[in-house]
């Protein structure tokens, strides 16, 4: 059995442009839909179109580069050759923006299903199912429904007719609360002001991501302030990994040149760029290569932290071994941060007080002034102990039962 998606891309906005190409947080709706579909196992996306403008062709090419097959279809007869007997087709409403959990629910194995919600003022943009229910924008249908539509005489709206066939066949109904539409978790984008409101809401709801006091308390709040500027340009996501990698390479070169404080300050800026990459990943469909690239940069920064005294001493004019207090305690600090990350990743879904844990961002922010004012040795002695204290405090607080 193969999962195939039929995505609507024929409705237009008042200004004449396609609804599916509206940009929310720097990414078109159809690209976000394709990313969600790929997450649940869809490998082939059929795009229901009335016409194929150049902008839509360019967008489909970008989706193909992410590993999905994309085929424009105008009628059910065009869709029939793409579907085999045991395939399931996921219908995605034109202009829909929904969360990954809703796609996952509709893609689960089983009989055909329809995502439905209540008939309220907030859900008027969705097709009515019955007297009290409206379509939630997602449905899964079977191959016989496509064949039946292709055999029907006359011209029919492909998406809505397939939805009606699913309703008439008694498909399962998966209910979602209308409150999700008020929160902006599910919406049909009917105009650009609506898209702007959804973008603003999504910027406020994005998680800080990851563990660590430095990232959660300093880096991510700063990134979030610049969030609207970061997400609106696709060039930011394209060039930020290269800028971040260059910054961390500069840290190593500065340390090897004996410029300790400058290297630590650049490391703080590199940590800020890493946080920005993590923030953008909530709004962009990342490939596996991009995800691995972010991990490689983060690991490189962690290794630099442990080797920093060696780079400073061996790269200096005298090429001397570093002081034992720095050479031994810097790896201890890096090991404590690695321990904190392993404990965080093994803690399952109940990740509480994660902002208490030590991280590399916190270490670089504390090392930078110490290197500037000449008490780096003392700081290298304090930071591992502080990191262990943070871990012990986190372990104690994370074990406390949540209040009922």
Tab-separated table of C-alpha atoms in Angstrom:
chain	number	residue	atom	x	y	z
A	1	UNK	CA	0.000	0.000	0.000
A	2	UNK	CA	1.220	3.471	-0.950
A	3	UNK	CA	0.156	6.806	0.478
A	4	UNK	CA	-0.652	9.368	-2.214
A	5	UNK	CA	-1.824	12.914	-1.547
A	6	UNK	CA	-4.211	15.052	-3.571
A	7	UNK	CA	-3.543	18.684	-2.698
A	8	UNK	CA	-5.789	21.500	-3.873
A	9	UNK	CA	-4.097	24.353	-5.745
A	10	UNK	CA	-6.794	25.942	-7.891
A	11	UNK	CA	-8.532	28.492	-5.653
A	12	UNK	CA	-7.532	32.119	-6.108
A	13	UNK	CA	-7.288	35.107	-3.788
A	14	UNK	CA	-9.041	38.427	-4.423
A	15	UNK	CA	-5.840	39.693	-6.087
A	16	UNK	CA	-5.879	36.795	-8.575
A	17	UNK	CA	-2.927	34.812	-7.176
A	18	UNK	CA	-3.233	31.184	-6.098
A	19	UNK	CA	-4.228	30.522	-2.521
A	20	UNK	CA	-1.785	27.598	-2.332
A	21	UNK	CA	1.126	29.962	-3.022
A	22	UNK	CA	0.418	32.355	-0.163
A	23	UNK	CA	3.517	32.698	2.004
A	24	UNK	CA	3.296	32.145	5.754
A	25	UNK	CA	6.540	32.602	7.704
A	26	UNK	CA	8.581	32.585	4.504
A	27	UNK	CA	7.180	29.323	3.116
A	28	UNK	CA	4.261	28.763	0.756
A	29	UNK	CA	1.257	26.841	2.024
A	30	UNK	CA	1.689	24.030	-0.483
A	31	UNK	CA	5.352	23.552	0.504
A	32	UNK	CA	4.351	23.266	4.151
A	33	UNK	CA	1.611	20.791	3.194
A	34	UNK	CA	4.115	18.721	1.228
A	35	UNK	CA	6.493	18.674	4.202
A	36	UNK	CA	3.745	17.483	6.541
A	37	UNK	CA	2.719	14.809	4.048
A	38	UNK	CA	6.290	13.583	3.666
A	39	UNK	CA	6.514	13.257	7.463
A	40	UNK	CA	3.616	10.762	7.464
A	41	UNK	CA	4.989	8.648	4.603
A	42	UNK	CA	3.566	10.215	1.441
A	43	UNK	CA	5.920	9.813	-1.525
A	44	UNK	CA	3.754	11.126	-4.372
A	45	UNK	CA	1.783	14.385	-4.346
A	46	UNK	CA	-0.883	15.021	-6.975
A	47	UNK	CA	-1.696	18.726	-7.239
A	48	UNK	CA	-5.274	19.518	-8.291
A	49	UNK	CA	-4.947	22.522	-10.610
A	50	UNK	CA	-7.035	24.543	-13.027
A	51	UNK	CA	-3.935	26.145	-14.544
A	52	UNK	CA	-0.212	25.819	-13.895
A	53	UNK	CA	1.385	29.294	-13.632
A	54	UNK	CA	5.140	29.734	-13.515
A	55	UNK	CA	5.150	30.352	-9.745
A	56	UNK	CA	3.415	27.034	-9.113
A	57	UNK	CA	5.843	25.210	-11.404
A	58	UNK	CA	8.803	26.685	-9.506
A	59	UNK	CA	7.246	25.683	-6.187
A	60	UNK	CA	6.632	22.124	-7.404
A	61	UNK	CA	10.286	21.938	-8.463
A	62	UNK	CA	11.357	22.905	-4.936
A	63	UNK	CA	9.129	20.176	-3.513
A	64	UNK	CA	10.657	17.631	-5.906
A	65	UNK	CA	14.132	18.569	-4.738
A	66	UNK	CA	13.093	17.469	-1.258
A	67	UNK	CA	12.459	13.935	-2.518
A	68	UNK	CA	8.731	13.949	-3.305
A	69	UNK	CA	7.216	13.133	-6.665
A	70	UNK	CA	4.790	15.855	-7.827
A	71	UNK	CA	2.212	15.508	-10.608
A	72	UNK	CA	-0.316	18.207	-11.614
A	73	UNK	CA	-3.807	16.776	-12.312
A	74	UNK	CA	-6.890	18.521	-13.656
A	75	UNK	CA	-9.496	15.755	-13.558
A	76	UNK	CA	-10.120	12.442	-11.843
A	77	UNK	CA	-9.134	10.724	-15.094
A	78	UNK	CA	-5.634	12.198	-14.651
A	79	UNK	CA	-5.501	10.841	-11.106
A	80	UNK	CA	-6.591	7.266	-11.902
A	81	UNK	CA	-3.271	6.139	-13.495
A	82	UNK	CA	-1.379	7.302	-10.398
A	83	UNK	CA	-3.387	5.105	-8.002
A	84	UNK	CA	-3.355	1.336	-7.588
A	85	UNK	CA	-5.967	-0.860	-5.975
A	86	UNK	CA	-4.673	-0.865	-2.386
A	87	UNK	CA	-3.361	2.715	-2.318
A	88	UNK	CA	-4.805	5.314	0.017
A	89	UNK	CA	-5.256	8.932	-1.039
A	90	UNK	CA	-5.033	11.812	1.445
A	91	UNK	CA	-7.103	14.844	0.485
A	92	UNK	CA	-5.701	18.220	1.547
A	93	UNK	CA	-7.955	21.256	1.210
A	94	UNK	CA	-6.774	24.187	-0.862
A	95	UNK	CA	-5.073	26.729	1.413
A	96	UNK	CA	-5.040	24.485	4.495
A	97	UNK	CA	-2.551	25.064	7.286
A	98	UNK	CA	-2.630	22.310	9.916
A	99	UNK	CA	-0.312	20.657	12.416
A	100	UNK	CA	1.621	17.445	12.027
A	101	UNK	CA	-0.602	15.593	14.507
A	102	UNK	CA	-3.629	16.071	12.268
A	103	UNK	CA	-1.806	14.721	9.222
A	104	UNK	CA	-0.576	11.761	11.293
A	105	UNK	CA	-4.097	10.993	12.519
A	106	UNK	CA	-5.589	10.963	9.024
A	107	UNK	CA	-2.700	8.884	7.619
A	108	UNK	CA	-3.039	6.027	10.126
A	109	UNK	CA	-3.872	2.652	8.546
A	110	UNK	CA	-7.541	1.783	8.460
A	111	UNK	CA	-10.710	2.506	6.580
A	112	UNK	CA	-11.287	5.898	4.878
A	113	UNK	CA	-11.574	8.762	7.357
A	114	UNK	CA	-12.559	12.425	7.405
A	115	UNK	CA	-11.320	15.101	9.785
A	116	UNK	CA	-14.379	17.004	10.983
A	117	UNK	CA	-15.063	19.864	13.359
A	118	UNK	CA	-17.999	21.802	14.722
A	119	UNK	CA	-20.046	24.267	12.678
A	120	UNK	CA	-19.044	27.605	14.226
A	121	UNK	CA	-18.214	31.114	13.073
A	122	UNK	CA	-14.537	30.166	13.000
A	123	UNK	CA	-15.037	27.221	10.632
A	124	UNK	CA	-17.165	28.859	7.953
A	125	UNK	CA	-14.364	28.514	5.397
A	126	UNK	CA	-14.645	24.704	5.446
A	127	UNK	CA	-17.100	22.537	3.517
A	128	UNK	CA	-20.218	21.491	5.405
A	129	UNK	CA	-20.518	17.758	6.131
A	130	UNK	CA	-23.942	17.698	7.766
A	131	UNK	CA	-26.151	19.922	9.913
A	132	UNK	CA	-23.650	20.165	12.779
A	133	UNK	CA	-20.266	19.267	11.293
A	134	UNK	CA	-17.840	20.804	8.822
A	135	UNK	CA	-14.810	19.354	7.073
A	136	UNK	CA	-11.529	19.873	8.908
A	137	UNK	CA	-9.522	20.072	5.666
A	138	UNK	CA	-8.067	16.527	5.647
A	139	UNK	CA	-9.499	13.175	4.570
A	140	UNK	CA	-8.283	9.774	3.436
A	141	UNK	CA	-10.101	7.936	0.635
A	142	UNK	CA	-9.664	4.716	-1.323
A	143	UNK	CA	-8.954	4.005	-4.983
A	144	UNK	CA	-12.549	2.943	-5.861
A	145	UNK	CA	-13.773	6.463	-5.039
A	146	UNK	CA	-11.356	7.947	-7.580
A	147	UNK	CA	-12.461	5.408	-10.187
A	148	UNK	CA	-16.109	6.182	-9.479
A	149	UNK	CA	-15.544	9.921	-9.948
A	150	UNK	CA	-13.640	9.343	-13.203
A	151	UNK	CA	-16.619	7.360	-14.540
A	152	UNK	CA	-19.163	10.050	-13.681
A	153	UNK	CA	-20.324	12.091	-16.709
A	154	UNK	CA	-19.891	15.853	-16.711
A	155	UNK	CA	-17.430	18.122	-14.949
A	156	UNK	CA	-17.114	17.973	-11.173
A	157	UNK	CA	-15.019	19.707	-8.552
A	158	UNK	CA	-12.535	16.911	-7.898
A	159	UNK	CA	-11.711	17.657	-4.260
A	160	UNK	CA	-15.251	18.311	-3.037
A	161	UNK	CA	-16.799	15.461	-5.008
A	162	UNK	CA	-14.289	12.977	-3.588
A	163	UNK	CA	-15.090	14.341	-0.136
A	164	UNK	CA	-18.815	13.814	-0.796
A	165	UNK	CA	-18.170	10.259	-1.966
A	166	UNK	CA	-16.274	9.601	1.259
A	167	UNK	CA	-19.162	10.994	3.309
A	168	UNK	CA	-21.706	8.882	1.410
A	169	UNK	CA	-19.546	5.784	1.921
A	170	UNK	CA	-19.797	6.247	5.695
A	171	UNK	CA	-16.119	6.983	6.276
A	172	UNK	CA	-14.890	7.282	9.833
A	173	UNK	CA	-15.022	10.777	11.323
A	174	UNK	CA	-12.115	12.101	13.339
A	175	UNK	CA	-13.255	15.083	15.399
A	176	UNK	CA	-11.104	18.117	16.206
A	177	UNK	CA	-12.198	20.933	18.490
A	178	UNK	CA	-13.214	24.287	16.943
A	179	UNK	CA	-10.933	25.937	19.532
A	180	UNK	CA	-7.992	24.813	17.385
A	181	UNK	CA	-9.188	27.208	14.707
A	182	UNK	CA	-9.317	30.053	17.213
A	183	UNK	CA	-5.722	29.308	18.218
A	184	UNK	CA	-4.609	29.204	14.586
A	185	UNK	CA	-3.476	25.554	14.713
A	186	UNK	CA	-5.832	24.776	11.802
A	187	UNK	CA	-6.972	27.345	9.286
A	188	UNK	CA	-7.977	27.935	5.692
A	189	UNK	CA	-6.074	30.901	4.308
A	190	UNK	CA	-8.588	32.901	2.285
A	191	UNK	CA	-6.641	36.166	1.989
A	192	UNK	CA	-3.306	37.721	2.853
A	193	UNK	CA	-4.453	39.401	6.111
A	194	UNK	CA	-5.446	35.941	7.373
A	195	UNK	CA	-2.001	34.649	6.412
A	196	UNK	CA	-0.390	37.510	8.339
A	197	UNK	CA	-2.422	36.675	11.464
A	198	UNK	CA	-1.456	32.991	11.217
A	199	UNK	CA	2.209	33.958	10.849
A	200	UNK	CA	2.047	36.176	13.930
A	201	UNK	CA	0.356	33.412	15.917
A	202	UNK	CA	2.870	30.769	14.833
A	203	UNK	CA	5.783	33.009	15.829
A	204	UNK	CA	4.341	33.282	19.324
A	205	UNK	CA	3.635	29.565	19.676
A	206	UNK	CA	6.935	28.123	18.465
A	207	UNK	CA	8.783	26.253	21.191
A	208	UNK	CA	12.145	27.447	22.455
A	209	UNK	CA	13.539	24.023	21.577
A	210	UNK	CA	16.327	22.061	23.176
A	211	UNK	CA	17.816	22.079	26.647
A	212	UNK	CA	20.047	24.530	28.411
A	213	UNK	CA	20.062	27.719	30.433
A	214	UNK	CA	22.027	29.733	27.887
A	215	UNK	CA	19.801	28.854	24.959
A	216	UNK	CA	16.442	29.040	26.767
A	217	UNK	CA	17.118	32.163	28.834
A	218	UNK	CA	19.236	34.235	26.443
A	219	UNK	CA	19.670	32.943	22.899
A	220	UNK	CA	16.146	31.915	21.946
A	221	UNK	CA	14.463	35.033	23.417
A	222	UNK	CA	16.842	37.172	21.343
A	223	UNK	CA	16.154	35.099	18.234
A	224	UNK	CA	12.442	35.296	18.850
A	225	UNK	CA	12.582	39.094	18.924
A	226	UNK	CA	14.019	38.982	15.418
A	227	UNK	CA	11.675	36.143	14.401
A	228	UNK	CA	9.502	38.107	11.943
A	229	UNK	CA	12.584	39.268	10.038
A	230	UNK	CA	14.193	35.816	10.047
A	231	UNK	CA	11.268	33.818	8.710
A	232	UNK	CA	10.101	36.106	5.916
A	233	UNK	CA	13.101	35.690	3.655
A	234	UNK	CA	13.924	32.213	2.277
A	235	UNK	CA	17.506	33.399	1.805
A	236	UNK	CA	17.965	33.460	5.582
A	237	UNK	CA	17.446	29.707	5.895
A	238	UNK	CA	19.633	29.128	2.839
A	239	UNK	CA	22.693	31.092	3.941
A	240	UNK	CA	22.506	30.890	7.747
A	241	UNK	CA	24.152	27.418	7.953
A	242	UNK	CA	27.161	28.675	5.971
A	243	UNK	CA	27.463	31.787	8.136
A	244	UNK	CA	27.220	29.702	11.317
A	245	UNK	CA	29.849	27.213	10.144
A	246	UNK	CA	32.175	30.080	9.175
A	247	UNK	CA	31.778	31.644	12.624
A	248	UNK	CA	32.760	28.437	14.410
A	249	UNK	CA	35.751	27.924	12.149
A	250	UNK	CA	36.728	31.509	13.007
A	251	UNK	CA	36.564	30.602	16.715
A	252	UNK	CA	39.145	27.854	16.187
A	253	UNK	CA	41.395	30.115	14.094
A	254	UNK	CA	41.223	32.991	16.586
A	255	UNK	CA	42.053	30.672	19.482
A	256	UNK	CA	44.984	29.182	17.568
A	257	UNK	CA	46.209	32.736	16.931
A	258	UNK	CA	46.174	33.534	20.652
A	259	UNK	CA	43.110	35.802	20.513
A	260	UNK	CA	41.253	34.065	23.322
A	261	UNK	CA	38.653	36.703	24.175
A	262	UNK	CA	37.845	37.422	20.511
A	263	UNK	CA	37.321	33.713	19.887
A	264	UNK	CA	34.946	33.403	22.853
A	265	UNK	CA	32.928	36.435	21.700
A	266	UNK	CA	32.622	34.958	18.208
A	267	UNK	CA	31.549	31.665	19.827
A	268	UNK	CA	28.690	33.503	21.558
A	269	UNK	CA	27.631	34.869	18.174
A	270	UNK	CA	27.947	31.369	16.682
A	271	UNK	CA	25.677	30.023	19.421
A	272	UNK	CA	23.144	32.721	18.569
A	273	UNK	CA	23.215	31.637	14.919
A	274	UNK	CA	22.737	27.995	15.954
A	275	UNK	CA	19.682	29.026	17.965
A	276	UNK	CA	18.398	30.904	14.908
A	277	UNK	CA	18.841	27.747	12.801
A	278	UNK	CA	16.843	25.777	15.372
A	279	UNK	CA	14.141	28.471	15.355
A	280	UNK	CA	13.889	28.453	11.555
A	281	UNK	CA	13.545	24.665	11.487
A	282	UNK	CA	10.081	25.121	13.020
A	283	UNK	CA	8.993	27.007	9.883
A	284	UNK	CA	10.972	25.278	7.140
A	285	UNK	CA	10.869	21.780	5.693
A	286	UNK	CA	14.442	20.654	6.335
A	287	UNK	CA	16.182	17.883	4.463
A	288	UNK	CA	18.171	15.222	6.307
A	289	UNK	CA	21.375	16.904	5.116
A	290	UNK	CA	20.371	20.227	6.695
A	291	UNK	CA	19.472	18.521	9.959
A	292	UNK	CA	22.803	16.658	10.048
A	293	UNK	CA	24.642	19.873	9.193
A	294	UNK	CA	23.177	21.610	12.235
A	295	UNK	CA	24.207	18.671	14.431
A	296	UNK	CA	27.757	18.697	13.026
A	297	UNK	CA	28.142	22.420	13.765
A	298	UNK	CA	26.820	21.964	17.298
A	299	UNK	CA	29.202	19.041	17.960
A	300	UNK	CA	32.128	21.022	16.528
A	301	UNK	CA	31.364	23.879	18.931
A	302	UNK	CA	31.196	21.437	21.851
A	303	UNK	CA	34.588	19.937	20.920
A	304	UNK	CA	36.082	23.428	20.641
A	305	UNK	CA	34.942	24.153	24.187
A	306	UNK	CA	36.844	21.145	25.531
A	307	UNK	CA	39.981	21.863	23.486
A	308	UNK	CA	39.962	25.650	23.873
A	309	UNK	CA	42.873	25.881	26.384
A	310	UNK	CA	45.011	23.634	24.153
A	311	UNK	CA	44.298	25.782	21.101
A	312	UNK	CA	45.209	28.926	23.036
A	313	UNK	CA	48.433	27.573	24.489
A	314	UNK	CA	49.794	25.512	21.610
A	315	UNK	CA	48.781	28.184	19.083
A	316	UNK	CA	50.398	30.983	21.066
A	317	UNK	CA	53.838	32.428	20.411
A	318	UNK	CA	55.547	30.135	22.961
A	319	UNK	CA	53.695	26.939	21.952
A	320	UNK	CA	53.518	25.836	25.609
A	321	UNK	CA	51.310	23.224	27.179
A	322	UNK	CA	48.229	24.743	28.860
A	323	UNK	CA	47.916	25.011	32.616
A	324	UNK	CA	46.648	21.820	34.206
A	325	UNK	CA	43.672	23.655	35.753
A	326	UNK	CA	42.514	24.698	32.288
A	327	UNK	CA	43.634	21.647	30.297
A	328	UNK	CA	41.904	19.210	32.655
A	329	UNK	CA	38.807	21.178	33.612
A	330	UNK	CA	37.804	22.311	30.106
A	331	UNK	CA	37.211	18.677	29.004
A	332	UNK	CA	35.361	18.129	32.296
A	333	UNK	CA	33.086	21.043	31.422
A	334	UNK	CA	32.446	19.627	27.948
A	335	UNK	CA	31.758	16.200	29.470
A	336	UNK	CA	29.275	17.694	31.956
A	337	UNK	CA	27.388	19.382	29.105
A	338	UNK	CA	27.358	16.084	27.183
A	339	UNK	CA	26.041	14.330	30.306
A	340	UNK	CA	23.265	16.917	30.624
A	341	UNK	CA	22.247	16.388	26.988
A	342	UNK	CA	22.185	12.602	27.361
A	343	UNK	CA	20.030	12.857	30.496
A	344	UNK	CA	17.680	15.243	28.716
A	345	UNK	CA	17.325	13.006	25.653
A	346	UNK	CA	16.691	9.936	27.818
A	347	UNK	CA	14.024	11.604	29.940
A	348	UNK	CA	11.197	10.791	27.518
A	349	UNK	CA	8.240	13.063	26.965
A	350	UNK	CA	8.201	14.493	30.475
A	351	UNK	CA	10.983	17.019	29.952
A	352	UNK	CA	10.470	19.481	32.776
A	353	UNK	CA	12.769	22.310	33.896
A	354	UNK	CA	14.987	21.704	30.862
A	355	UNK	CA	16.073	25.343	30.998
A	356	UNK	CA	18.057	24.605	34.179
A	357	UNK	CA	20.562	22.308	32.477
A	358	UNK	CA	24.026	23.560	31.480
A	359	UNK	CA	24.821	24.074	27.811
A	360	UNK	CA	27.644	25.357	25.626
A	361	UNK	CA	25.980	28.749	25.169
A	362	UNK	CA	26.037	29.368	28.916
A	363	UNK	CA	29.703	28.313	29.096
A	364	UNK	CA	30.820	30.615	26.267
A	365	UNK	CA	28.883	33.570	27.695
A	366	UNK	CA	30.630	33.119	31.053
A	367	UNK	CA	34.049	32.445	29.547
A	368	UNK	CA	34.075	35.548	27.322
A	369	UNK	CA	34.267	38.148	30.165
A	370	UNK	CA	36.660	35.891	32.109
A	371	UNK	CA	39.055	35.845	29.169
A	372	UNK	CA	38.704	39.596	28.653
A	373	UNK	CA	39.487	40.470	32.304
A	374	UNK	CA	42.093	37.759	32.879
A	375	UNK	CA	40.513	35.266	35.297
A	376	UNK	CA	39.931	32.412	32.829
A	377	UNK	CA	41.677	29.853	35.082
A	378	UNK	CA	39.222	30.523	37.898
A	379	UNK	CA	36.281	30.346	35.487
A	380	UNK	CA	37.442	26.996	34.062
A	381	UNK	CA	37.442	25.701	37.648
A	382	UNK	CA	33.995	27.087	38.472
A	383	UNK	CA	32.082	26.078	35.325
A	384	UNK	CA	32.303	22.244	35.684
A	385	UNK	CA	31.141	22.487	39.316
A	386	UNK	CA	28.328	24.830	38.310
A	387	UNK	CA	27.308	22.438	35.530
A	388	UNK	CA	27.139	19.488	37.959
A	389	UNK	CA	25.114	21.578	40.418
A	390	UNK	CA	22.645	22.446	37.654
A	391	UNK	CA	22.307	18.773	36.698
A	392	UNK	CA	21.677	17.719	40.313
A	393	UNK	CA	19.096	20.460	40.749
A	394	UNK	CA	17.390	19.450	37.481
A	395	UNK	CA	17.314	15.770	38.511
A	396	UNK	CA	15.634	16.676	41.788
A	397	UNK	CA	13.053	19.024	40.286
A	398	UNK	CA	12.285	16.808	37.296
A	399	UNK	CA	11.375	13.923	39.609
A	400	UNK	CA	8.753	15.928	41.449
A	401	UNK	CA	5.217	14.877	40.502
A	402	UNK	CA	3.241	17.449	38.592
A	403	UNK	CA	0.467	19.154	40.619
A	404	UNK	CA	-3.019	17.850	39.879
